[in-house]
GROMACS .gro file of C-alpha atoms in nm:
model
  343
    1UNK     CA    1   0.412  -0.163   0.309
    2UNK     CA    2   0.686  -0.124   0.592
    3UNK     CA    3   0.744   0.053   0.955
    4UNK     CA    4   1.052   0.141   1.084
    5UNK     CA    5   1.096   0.308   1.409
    6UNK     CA    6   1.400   0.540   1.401
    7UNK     CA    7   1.578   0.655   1.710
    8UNK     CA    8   1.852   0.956   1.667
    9UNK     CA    9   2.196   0.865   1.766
   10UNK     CA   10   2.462   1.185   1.678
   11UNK     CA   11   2.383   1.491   1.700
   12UNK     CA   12   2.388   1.679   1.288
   13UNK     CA   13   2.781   1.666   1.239
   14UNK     CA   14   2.928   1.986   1.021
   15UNK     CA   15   3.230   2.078   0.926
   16UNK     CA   16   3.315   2.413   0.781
   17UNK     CA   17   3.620   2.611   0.669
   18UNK     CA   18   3.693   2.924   0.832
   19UNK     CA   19   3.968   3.186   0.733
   20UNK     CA   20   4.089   3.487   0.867
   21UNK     CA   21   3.999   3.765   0.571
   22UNK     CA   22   3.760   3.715   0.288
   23UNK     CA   23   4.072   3.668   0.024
   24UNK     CA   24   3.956   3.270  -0.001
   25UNK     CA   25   3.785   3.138  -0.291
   26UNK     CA   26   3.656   2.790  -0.224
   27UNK     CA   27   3.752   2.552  -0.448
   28UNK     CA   28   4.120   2.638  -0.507
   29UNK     CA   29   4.344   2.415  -0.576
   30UNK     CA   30   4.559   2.474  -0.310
   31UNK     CA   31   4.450   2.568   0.066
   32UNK     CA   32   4.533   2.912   0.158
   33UNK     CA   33   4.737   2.845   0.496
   34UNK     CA   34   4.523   3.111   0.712
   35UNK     CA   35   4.224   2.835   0.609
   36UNK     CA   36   4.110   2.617   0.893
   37UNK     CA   37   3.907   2.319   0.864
   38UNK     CA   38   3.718   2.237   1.156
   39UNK     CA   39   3.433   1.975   1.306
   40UNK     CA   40   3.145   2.042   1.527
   41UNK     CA   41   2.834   1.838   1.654
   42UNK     CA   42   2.677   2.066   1.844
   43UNK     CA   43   2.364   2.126   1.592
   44UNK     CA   44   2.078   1.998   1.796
   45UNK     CA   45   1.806   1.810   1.541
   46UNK     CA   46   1.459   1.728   1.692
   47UNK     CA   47   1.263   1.455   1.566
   48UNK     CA   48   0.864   1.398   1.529
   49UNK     CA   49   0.657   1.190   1.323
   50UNK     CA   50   0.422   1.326   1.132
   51UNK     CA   51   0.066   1.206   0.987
   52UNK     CA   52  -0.052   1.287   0.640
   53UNK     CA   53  -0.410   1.159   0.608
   54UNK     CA   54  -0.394   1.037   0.226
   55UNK     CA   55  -0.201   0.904  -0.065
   56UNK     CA   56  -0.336   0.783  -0.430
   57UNK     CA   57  -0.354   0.378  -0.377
   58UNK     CA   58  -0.547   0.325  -0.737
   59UNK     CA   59  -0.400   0.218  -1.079
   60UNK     CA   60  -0.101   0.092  -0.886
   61UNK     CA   61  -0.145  -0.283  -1.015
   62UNK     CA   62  -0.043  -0.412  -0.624
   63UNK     CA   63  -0.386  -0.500  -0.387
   64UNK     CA   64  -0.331  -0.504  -0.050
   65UNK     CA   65  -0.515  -0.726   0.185
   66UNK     CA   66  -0.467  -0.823   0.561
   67UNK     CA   67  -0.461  -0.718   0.928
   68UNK     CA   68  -0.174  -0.716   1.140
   69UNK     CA   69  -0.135  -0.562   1.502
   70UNK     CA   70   0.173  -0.371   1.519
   71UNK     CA   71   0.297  -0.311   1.886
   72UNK     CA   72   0.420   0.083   1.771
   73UNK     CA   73   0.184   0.191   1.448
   74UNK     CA   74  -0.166   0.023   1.551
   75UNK     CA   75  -0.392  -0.233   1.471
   76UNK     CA   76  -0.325  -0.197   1.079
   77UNK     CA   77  -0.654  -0.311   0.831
   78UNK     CA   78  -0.608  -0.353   0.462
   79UNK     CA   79  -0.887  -0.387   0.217
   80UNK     CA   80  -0.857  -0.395  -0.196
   81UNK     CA   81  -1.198  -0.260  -0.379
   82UNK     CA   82  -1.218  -0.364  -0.769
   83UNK     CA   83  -1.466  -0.234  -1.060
   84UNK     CA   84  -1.445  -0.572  -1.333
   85UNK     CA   85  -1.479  -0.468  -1.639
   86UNK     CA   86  -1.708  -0.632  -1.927
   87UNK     CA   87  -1.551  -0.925  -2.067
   88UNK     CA   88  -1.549  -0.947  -2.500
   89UNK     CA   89  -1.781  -1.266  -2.525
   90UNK     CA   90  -1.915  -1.407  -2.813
   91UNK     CA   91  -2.298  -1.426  -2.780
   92UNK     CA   92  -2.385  -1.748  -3.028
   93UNK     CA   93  -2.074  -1.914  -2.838
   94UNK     CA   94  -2.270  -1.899  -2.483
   95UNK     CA   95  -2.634  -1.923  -2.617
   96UNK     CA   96  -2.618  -2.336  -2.519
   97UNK     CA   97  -2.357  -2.301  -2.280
   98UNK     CA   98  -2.371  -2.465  -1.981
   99UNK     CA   99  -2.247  -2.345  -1.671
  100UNK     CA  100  -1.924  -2.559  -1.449
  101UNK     CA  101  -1.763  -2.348  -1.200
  102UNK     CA  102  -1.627  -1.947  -1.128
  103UNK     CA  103  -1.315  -1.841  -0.962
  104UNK     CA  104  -1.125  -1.545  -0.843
  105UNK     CA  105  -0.752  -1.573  -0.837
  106UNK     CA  106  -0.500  -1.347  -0.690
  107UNK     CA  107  -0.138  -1.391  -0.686
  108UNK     CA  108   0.097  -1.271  -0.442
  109UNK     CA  109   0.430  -1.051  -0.550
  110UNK     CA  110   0.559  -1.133  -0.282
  111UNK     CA  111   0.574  -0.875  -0.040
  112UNK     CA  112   0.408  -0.888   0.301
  113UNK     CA  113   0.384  -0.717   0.645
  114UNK     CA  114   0.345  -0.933   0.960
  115UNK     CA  115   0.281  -1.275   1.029
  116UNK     CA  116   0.268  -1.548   0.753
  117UNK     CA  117   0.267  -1.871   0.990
  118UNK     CA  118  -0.094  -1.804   1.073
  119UNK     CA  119  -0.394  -1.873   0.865
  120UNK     CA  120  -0.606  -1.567   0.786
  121UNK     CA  121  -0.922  -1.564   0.668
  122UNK     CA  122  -1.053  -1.294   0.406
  123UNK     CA  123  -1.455  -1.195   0.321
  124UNK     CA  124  -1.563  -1.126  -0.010
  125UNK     CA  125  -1.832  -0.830  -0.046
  126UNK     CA  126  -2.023  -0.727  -0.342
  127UNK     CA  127  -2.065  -0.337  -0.386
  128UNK     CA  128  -2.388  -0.130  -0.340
  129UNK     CA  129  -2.244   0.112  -0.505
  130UNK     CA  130  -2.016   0.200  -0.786
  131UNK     CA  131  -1.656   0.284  -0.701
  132UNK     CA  132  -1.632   0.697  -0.813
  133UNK     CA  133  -1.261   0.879  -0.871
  134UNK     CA  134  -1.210   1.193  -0.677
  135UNK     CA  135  -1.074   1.403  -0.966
  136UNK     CA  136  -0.916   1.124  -1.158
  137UNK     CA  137  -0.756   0.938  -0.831
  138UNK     CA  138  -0.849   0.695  -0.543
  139UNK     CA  139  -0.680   0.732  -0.221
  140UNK     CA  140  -0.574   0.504   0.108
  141UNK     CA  141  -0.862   0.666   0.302
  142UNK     CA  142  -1.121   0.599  -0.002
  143UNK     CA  143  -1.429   0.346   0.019
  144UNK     CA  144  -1.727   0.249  -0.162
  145UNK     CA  145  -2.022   0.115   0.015
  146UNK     CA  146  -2.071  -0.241   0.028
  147UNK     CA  147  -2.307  -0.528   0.111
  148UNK     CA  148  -2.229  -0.648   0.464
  149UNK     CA  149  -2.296  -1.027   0.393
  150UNK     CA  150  -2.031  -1.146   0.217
  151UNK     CA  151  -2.082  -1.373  -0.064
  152UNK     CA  152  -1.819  -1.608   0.018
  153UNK     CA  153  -1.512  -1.644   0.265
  154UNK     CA  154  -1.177  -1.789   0.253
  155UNK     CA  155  -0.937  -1.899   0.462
  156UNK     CA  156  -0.569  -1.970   0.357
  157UNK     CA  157  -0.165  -1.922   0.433
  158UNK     CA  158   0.068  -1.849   0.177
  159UNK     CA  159   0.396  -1.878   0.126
  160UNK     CA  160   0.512  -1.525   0.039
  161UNK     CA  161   0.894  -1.636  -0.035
  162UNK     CA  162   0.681  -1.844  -0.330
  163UNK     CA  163   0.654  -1.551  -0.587
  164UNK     CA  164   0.282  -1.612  -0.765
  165UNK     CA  165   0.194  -1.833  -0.479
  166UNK     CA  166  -0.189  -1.806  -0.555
  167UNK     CA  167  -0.557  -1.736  -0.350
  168UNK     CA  168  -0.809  -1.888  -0.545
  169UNK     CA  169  -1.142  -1.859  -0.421
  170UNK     CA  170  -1.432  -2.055  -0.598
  171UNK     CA  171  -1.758  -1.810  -0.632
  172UNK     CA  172  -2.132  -1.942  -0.538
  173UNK     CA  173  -2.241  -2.109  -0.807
  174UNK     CA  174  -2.561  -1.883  -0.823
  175UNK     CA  175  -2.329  -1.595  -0.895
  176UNK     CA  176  -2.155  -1.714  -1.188
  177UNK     CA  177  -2.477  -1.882  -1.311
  178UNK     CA  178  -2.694  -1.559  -1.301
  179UNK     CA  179  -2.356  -1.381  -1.496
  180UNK     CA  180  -2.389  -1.693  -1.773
  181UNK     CA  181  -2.724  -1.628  -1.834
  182UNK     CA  182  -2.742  -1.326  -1.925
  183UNK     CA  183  -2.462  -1.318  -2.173
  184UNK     CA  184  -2.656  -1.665  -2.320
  185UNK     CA  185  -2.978  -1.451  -2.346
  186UNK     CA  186  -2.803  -1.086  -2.421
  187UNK     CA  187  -2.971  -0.922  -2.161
  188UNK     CA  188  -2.957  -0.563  -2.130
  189UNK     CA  189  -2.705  -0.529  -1.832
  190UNK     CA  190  -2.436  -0.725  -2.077
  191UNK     CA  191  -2.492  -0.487  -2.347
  192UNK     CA  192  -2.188  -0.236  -2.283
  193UNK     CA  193  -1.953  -0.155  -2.028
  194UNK     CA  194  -2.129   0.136  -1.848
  195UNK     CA  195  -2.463  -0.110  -1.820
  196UNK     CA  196  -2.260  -0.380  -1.696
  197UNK     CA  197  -2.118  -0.186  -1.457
  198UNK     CA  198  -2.408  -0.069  -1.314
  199UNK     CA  199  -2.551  -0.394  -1.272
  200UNK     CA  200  -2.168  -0.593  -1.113
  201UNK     CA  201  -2.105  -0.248  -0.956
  202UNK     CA  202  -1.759  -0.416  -0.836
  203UNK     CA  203  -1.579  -0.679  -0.481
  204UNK     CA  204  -1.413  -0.559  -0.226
  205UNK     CA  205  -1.180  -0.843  -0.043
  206UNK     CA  206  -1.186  -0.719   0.351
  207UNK     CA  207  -0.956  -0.950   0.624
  208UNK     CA  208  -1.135  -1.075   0.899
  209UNK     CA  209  -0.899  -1.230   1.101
  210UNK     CA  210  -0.515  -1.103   1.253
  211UNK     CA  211  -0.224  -1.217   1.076
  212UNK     CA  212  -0.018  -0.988   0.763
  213UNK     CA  213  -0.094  -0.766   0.542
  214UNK     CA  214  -0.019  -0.956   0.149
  215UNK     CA  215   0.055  -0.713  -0.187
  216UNK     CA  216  -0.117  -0.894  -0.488
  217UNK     CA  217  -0.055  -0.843  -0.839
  218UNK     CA  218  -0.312  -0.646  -0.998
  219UNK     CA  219  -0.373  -0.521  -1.347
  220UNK     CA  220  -0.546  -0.573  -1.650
  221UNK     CA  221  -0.316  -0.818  -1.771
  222UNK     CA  222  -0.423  -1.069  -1.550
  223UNK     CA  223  -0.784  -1.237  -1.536
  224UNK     CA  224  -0.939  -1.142  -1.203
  225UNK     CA  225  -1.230  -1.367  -1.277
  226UNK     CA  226  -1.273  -1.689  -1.486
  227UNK     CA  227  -1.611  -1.823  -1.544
  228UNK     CA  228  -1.587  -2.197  -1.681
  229UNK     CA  229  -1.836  -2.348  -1.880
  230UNK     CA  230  -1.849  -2.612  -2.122
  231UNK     CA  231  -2.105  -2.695  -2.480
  232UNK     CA  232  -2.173  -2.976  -2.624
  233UNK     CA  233  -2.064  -3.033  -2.960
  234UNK     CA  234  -2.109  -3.323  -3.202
  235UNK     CA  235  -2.154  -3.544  -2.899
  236UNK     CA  236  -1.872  -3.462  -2.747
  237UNK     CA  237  -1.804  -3.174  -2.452
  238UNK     CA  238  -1.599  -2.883  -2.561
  239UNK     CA  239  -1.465  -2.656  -2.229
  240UNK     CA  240  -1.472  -2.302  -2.255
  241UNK     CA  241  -1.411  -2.008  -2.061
  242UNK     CA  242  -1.473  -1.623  -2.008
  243UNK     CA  243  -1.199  -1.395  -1.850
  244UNK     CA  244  -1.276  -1.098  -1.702
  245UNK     CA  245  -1.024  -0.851  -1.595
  246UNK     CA  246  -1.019  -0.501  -1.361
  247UNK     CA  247  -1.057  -0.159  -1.448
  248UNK     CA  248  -0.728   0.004  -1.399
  249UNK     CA  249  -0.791   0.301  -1.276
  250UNK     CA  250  -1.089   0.210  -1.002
  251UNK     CA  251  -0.868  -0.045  -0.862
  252UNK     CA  252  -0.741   0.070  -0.528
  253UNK     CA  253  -0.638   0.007  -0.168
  254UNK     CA  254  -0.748   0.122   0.185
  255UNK     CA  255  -0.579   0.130   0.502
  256UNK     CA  256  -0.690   0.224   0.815
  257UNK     CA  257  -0.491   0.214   1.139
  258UNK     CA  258  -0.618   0.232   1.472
  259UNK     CA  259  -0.368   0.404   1.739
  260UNK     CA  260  -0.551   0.395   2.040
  261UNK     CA  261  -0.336   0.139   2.241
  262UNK     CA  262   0.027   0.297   2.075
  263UNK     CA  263   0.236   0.631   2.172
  264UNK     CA  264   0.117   0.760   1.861
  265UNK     CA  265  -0.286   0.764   2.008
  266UNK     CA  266  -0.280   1.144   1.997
  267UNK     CA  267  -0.215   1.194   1.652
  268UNK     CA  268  -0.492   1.310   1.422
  269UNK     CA  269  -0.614   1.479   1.130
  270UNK     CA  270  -0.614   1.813   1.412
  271UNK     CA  271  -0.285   1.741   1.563
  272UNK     CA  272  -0.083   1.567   1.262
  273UNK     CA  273   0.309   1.614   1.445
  274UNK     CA  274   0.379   1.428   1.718
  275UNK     CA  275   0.763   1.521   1.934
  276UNK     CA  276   0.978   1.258   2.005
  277UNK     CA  277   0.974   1.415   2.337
  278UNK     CA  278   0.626   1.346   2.419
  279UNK     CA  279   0.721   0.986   2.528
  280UNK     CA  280   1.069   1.072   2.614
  281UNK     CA  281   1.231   0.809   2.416
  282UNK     CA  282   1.346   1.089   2.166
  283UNK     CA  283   1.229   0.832   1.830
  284UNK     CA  284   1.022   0.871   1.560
  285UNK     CA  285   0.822   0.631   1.332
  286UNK     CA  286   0.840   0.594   0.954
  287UNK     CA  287   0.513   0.379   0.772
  288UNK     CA  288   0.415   0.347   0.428
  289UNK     CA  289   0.050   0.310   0.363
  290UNK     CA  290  -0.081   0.425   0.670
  291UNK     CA  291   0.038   0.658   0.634
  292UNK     CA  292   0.332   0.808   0.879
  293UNK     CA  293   0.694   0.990   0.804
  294UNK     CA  294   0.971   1.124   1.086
  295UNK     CA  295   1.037   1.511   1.053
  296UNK     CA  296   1.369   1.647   1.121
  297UNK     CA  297   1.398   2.018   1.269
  298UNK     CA  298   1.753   2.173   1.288
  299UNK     CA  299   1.594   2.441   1.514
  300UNK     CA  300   1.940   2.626   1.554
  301UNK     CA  301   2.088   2.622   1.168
  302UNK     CA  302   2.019   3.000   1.111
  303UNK     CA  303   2.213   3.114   1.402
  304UNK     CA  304   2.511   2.858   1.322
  305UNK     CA  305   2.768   3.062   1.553
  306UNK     CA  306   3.074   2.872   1.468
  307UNK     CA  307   3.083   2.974   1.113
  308UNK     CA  308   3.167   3.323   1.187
  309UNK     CA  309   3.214   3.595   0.955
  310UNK     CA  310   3.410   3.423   0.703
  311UNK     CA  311   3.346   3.072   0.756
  312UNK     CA  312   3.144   2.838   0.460
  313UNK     CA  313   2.965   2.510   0.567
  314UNK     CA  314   3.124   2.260   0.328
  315UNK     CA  315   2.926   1.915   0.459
  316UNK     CA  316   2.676   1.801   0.709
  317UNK     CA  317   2.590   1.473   0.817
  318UNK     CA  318   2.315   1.311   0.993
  319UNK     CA  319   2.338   0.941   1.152
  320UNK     CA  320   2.026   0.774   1.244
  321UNK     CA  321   1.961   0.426   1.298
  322UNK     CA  322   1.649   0.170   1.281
  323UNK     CA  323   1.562   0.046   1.676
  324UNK     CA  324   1.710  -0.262   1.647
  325UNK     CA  325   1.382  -0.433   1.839
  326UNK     CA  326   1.121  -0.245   1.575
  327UNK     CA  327   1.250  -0.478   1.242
  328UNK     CA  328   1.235  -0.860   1.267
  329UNK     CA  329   1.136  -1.101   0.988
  330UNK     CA  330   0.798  -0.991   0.986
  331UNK     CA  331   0.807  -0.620   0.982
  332UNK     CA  332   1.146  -0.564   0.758
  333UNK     CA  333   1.348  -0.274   0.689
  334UNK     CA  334   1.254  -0.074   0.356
  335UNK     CA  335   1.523  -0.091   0.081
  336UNK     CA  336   1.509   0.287   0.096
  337UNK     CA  337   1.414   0.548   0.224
  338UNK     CA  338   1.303   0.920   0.077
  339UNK     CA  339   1.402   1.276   0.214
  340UNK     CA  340   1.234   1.579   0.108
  341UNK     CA  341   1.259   1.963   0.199
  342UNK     CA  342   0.958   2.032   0.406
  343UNK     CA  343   0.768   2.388   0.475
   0.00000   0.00000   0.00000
């Protein structure tokens, strides 16, 4: 996730041969000498940013979690909701187990928005209900109801520069007890996937405290949960564990984003373009996630005067540049950025 506020310094550049009678053929190899080549920057561009209210977030094997208050985009929340998936467990290996400890463990790719010095703390919520894909997707604005005590918190600082720098979070013992029993004693919720489901309906991991958004490797590759236990065999203890890992494709990301105290307060799902002129500071803002883009208009390109009867545009450029006070070490600059034809 990134923001980068854009402010537009040149005016659209073009340059265009004109000639005197239609006898030219671009691409010649020589230049007929009635050709001129000639330069003009008087194509006015306007800028705006623009809102689009969703993009798919799920079965993208990154979790986002954080807050961070961002003096130009908002207040910026991110939350990661998981469905867990029915570990293969052997039934006679678990029937005398006996239980030790249970862990989540998340480990950061090492990516971030905001700032890192801080200590954050993140709550840990069990879901009411079961997380349902809107015709095969999940999106930044999706949710799943929850239960609002969480079952445990944690507070933490990473290193982000530390690729796999790890949040592990122990689990109330109750939890992973009540999970060991009933794989010891086959109980019905443990039976298949869909019953299992039903019963650990899925976590959602929700920031309570300011500091930066993380990105978390997420897939299922990688245990989510481990449940350690150990059995005692021929008098001697024998540790074991179970692994259980995410489903895919009901793994997803929200972010939410509130405006109110920004130049950006206005937009809305009713008013999704806001001018650069509305603050008269003639910039635009560009924000993964939440999610915003800048539109360019070229509101005079179909009555291009200079090109005259004869004439043939044969490049454009646009210059733009990043306000230099809107990127610091918390809030970098993308490593790219996209441009599309728009309607």
């Amino acid at each position: 996730m990134f923001r980068l506020r854009i402010i537009l310094i040149s005016l659209c550049g073009f340059a265009f041969i004109a000639c005197k009678n239609d006898n030219f053929t671009l691409g010649q190899d020589w230049a007929n000498p009635s050709t001129q080549v000639i330069f003009t920057d008087t194509c006015t561009v306007s800028l705006s940013t623009m809102w689009y209210d969703s993009i798919v977030t799920s079965a993208k094997d990154v979790a986002l979690i954080g807050l961070y208050d961002d003096a130009y985009i908002g207040k910026i929340t991110a939350s990661s909701y998981f469905e867990v998936s029915l570990p293969s467990v052997s039934f006679s290996e678990v029937e005398d187990a006996i239980f030790d400890s249970m862990y989540i463990s998340l480990y950061c790719d090492g990516s971030y928005f905001g700032d890192t010095t801080v200590y954050q703390t993140i709550n840990i919520h069990q879901l009411s209900k079961a997380i349902i894909l809107d015709e095969g997707y999940l999106y930044n604005n999706s949710k799943s109801e929850y239960n609002p005590t969480p079952i445990i918190s944690k507070t933490f600082r990473l290193e982000p520069s530390r690729t796999n720098d790890e949040v592990k979070v122990r689990l109330p013992d109750n939890f992973g007890k009540e999970l060991l029993t009933k794989f010891a004693k086959q109980q019905p919720e443990v039976e298949n996937n869909d019953k299992f489901v039903d019963y650990l309906k899925g976590l959602v991991f929700i920031p309570d405290s300011e500091g930066a958004v993380y990105s978390y490797k997420v897939n299922d590759t990688i245990p989510f949960m481990t449940l350690y236990y150990h059995v005692n065999a021929s008098g001697r203890q024998v540790d074991k564990e179970i692994q259980f890992y995410t489903n895919k494709s009901k793994q997803f990301y929200q972010i939410t984003a509130d405006r109110s105290q920004t130049s950006l307060k206005n937009i809305s799902a009713t008013n999704r373009i806001i001018s650069s002129k509305q603050d008269g500071k003639n910039q635009s803002y560009v924000a993964s996630g939440v999610p915003l883009c800048t539109k360019l208009d070229f509101p005079g390109i179909r009555n291009f005067s200079p090109i005259g009867q004869y004439g043939k545009i044969i490049s454009a450029e646009l210059r733009v540049r990043p306000f230099r006070a809107s990127y610091i070490k918390n809030a970098p600059l993308p490593q790219t950025l996209n441009i599309a034809m728009v309607n």
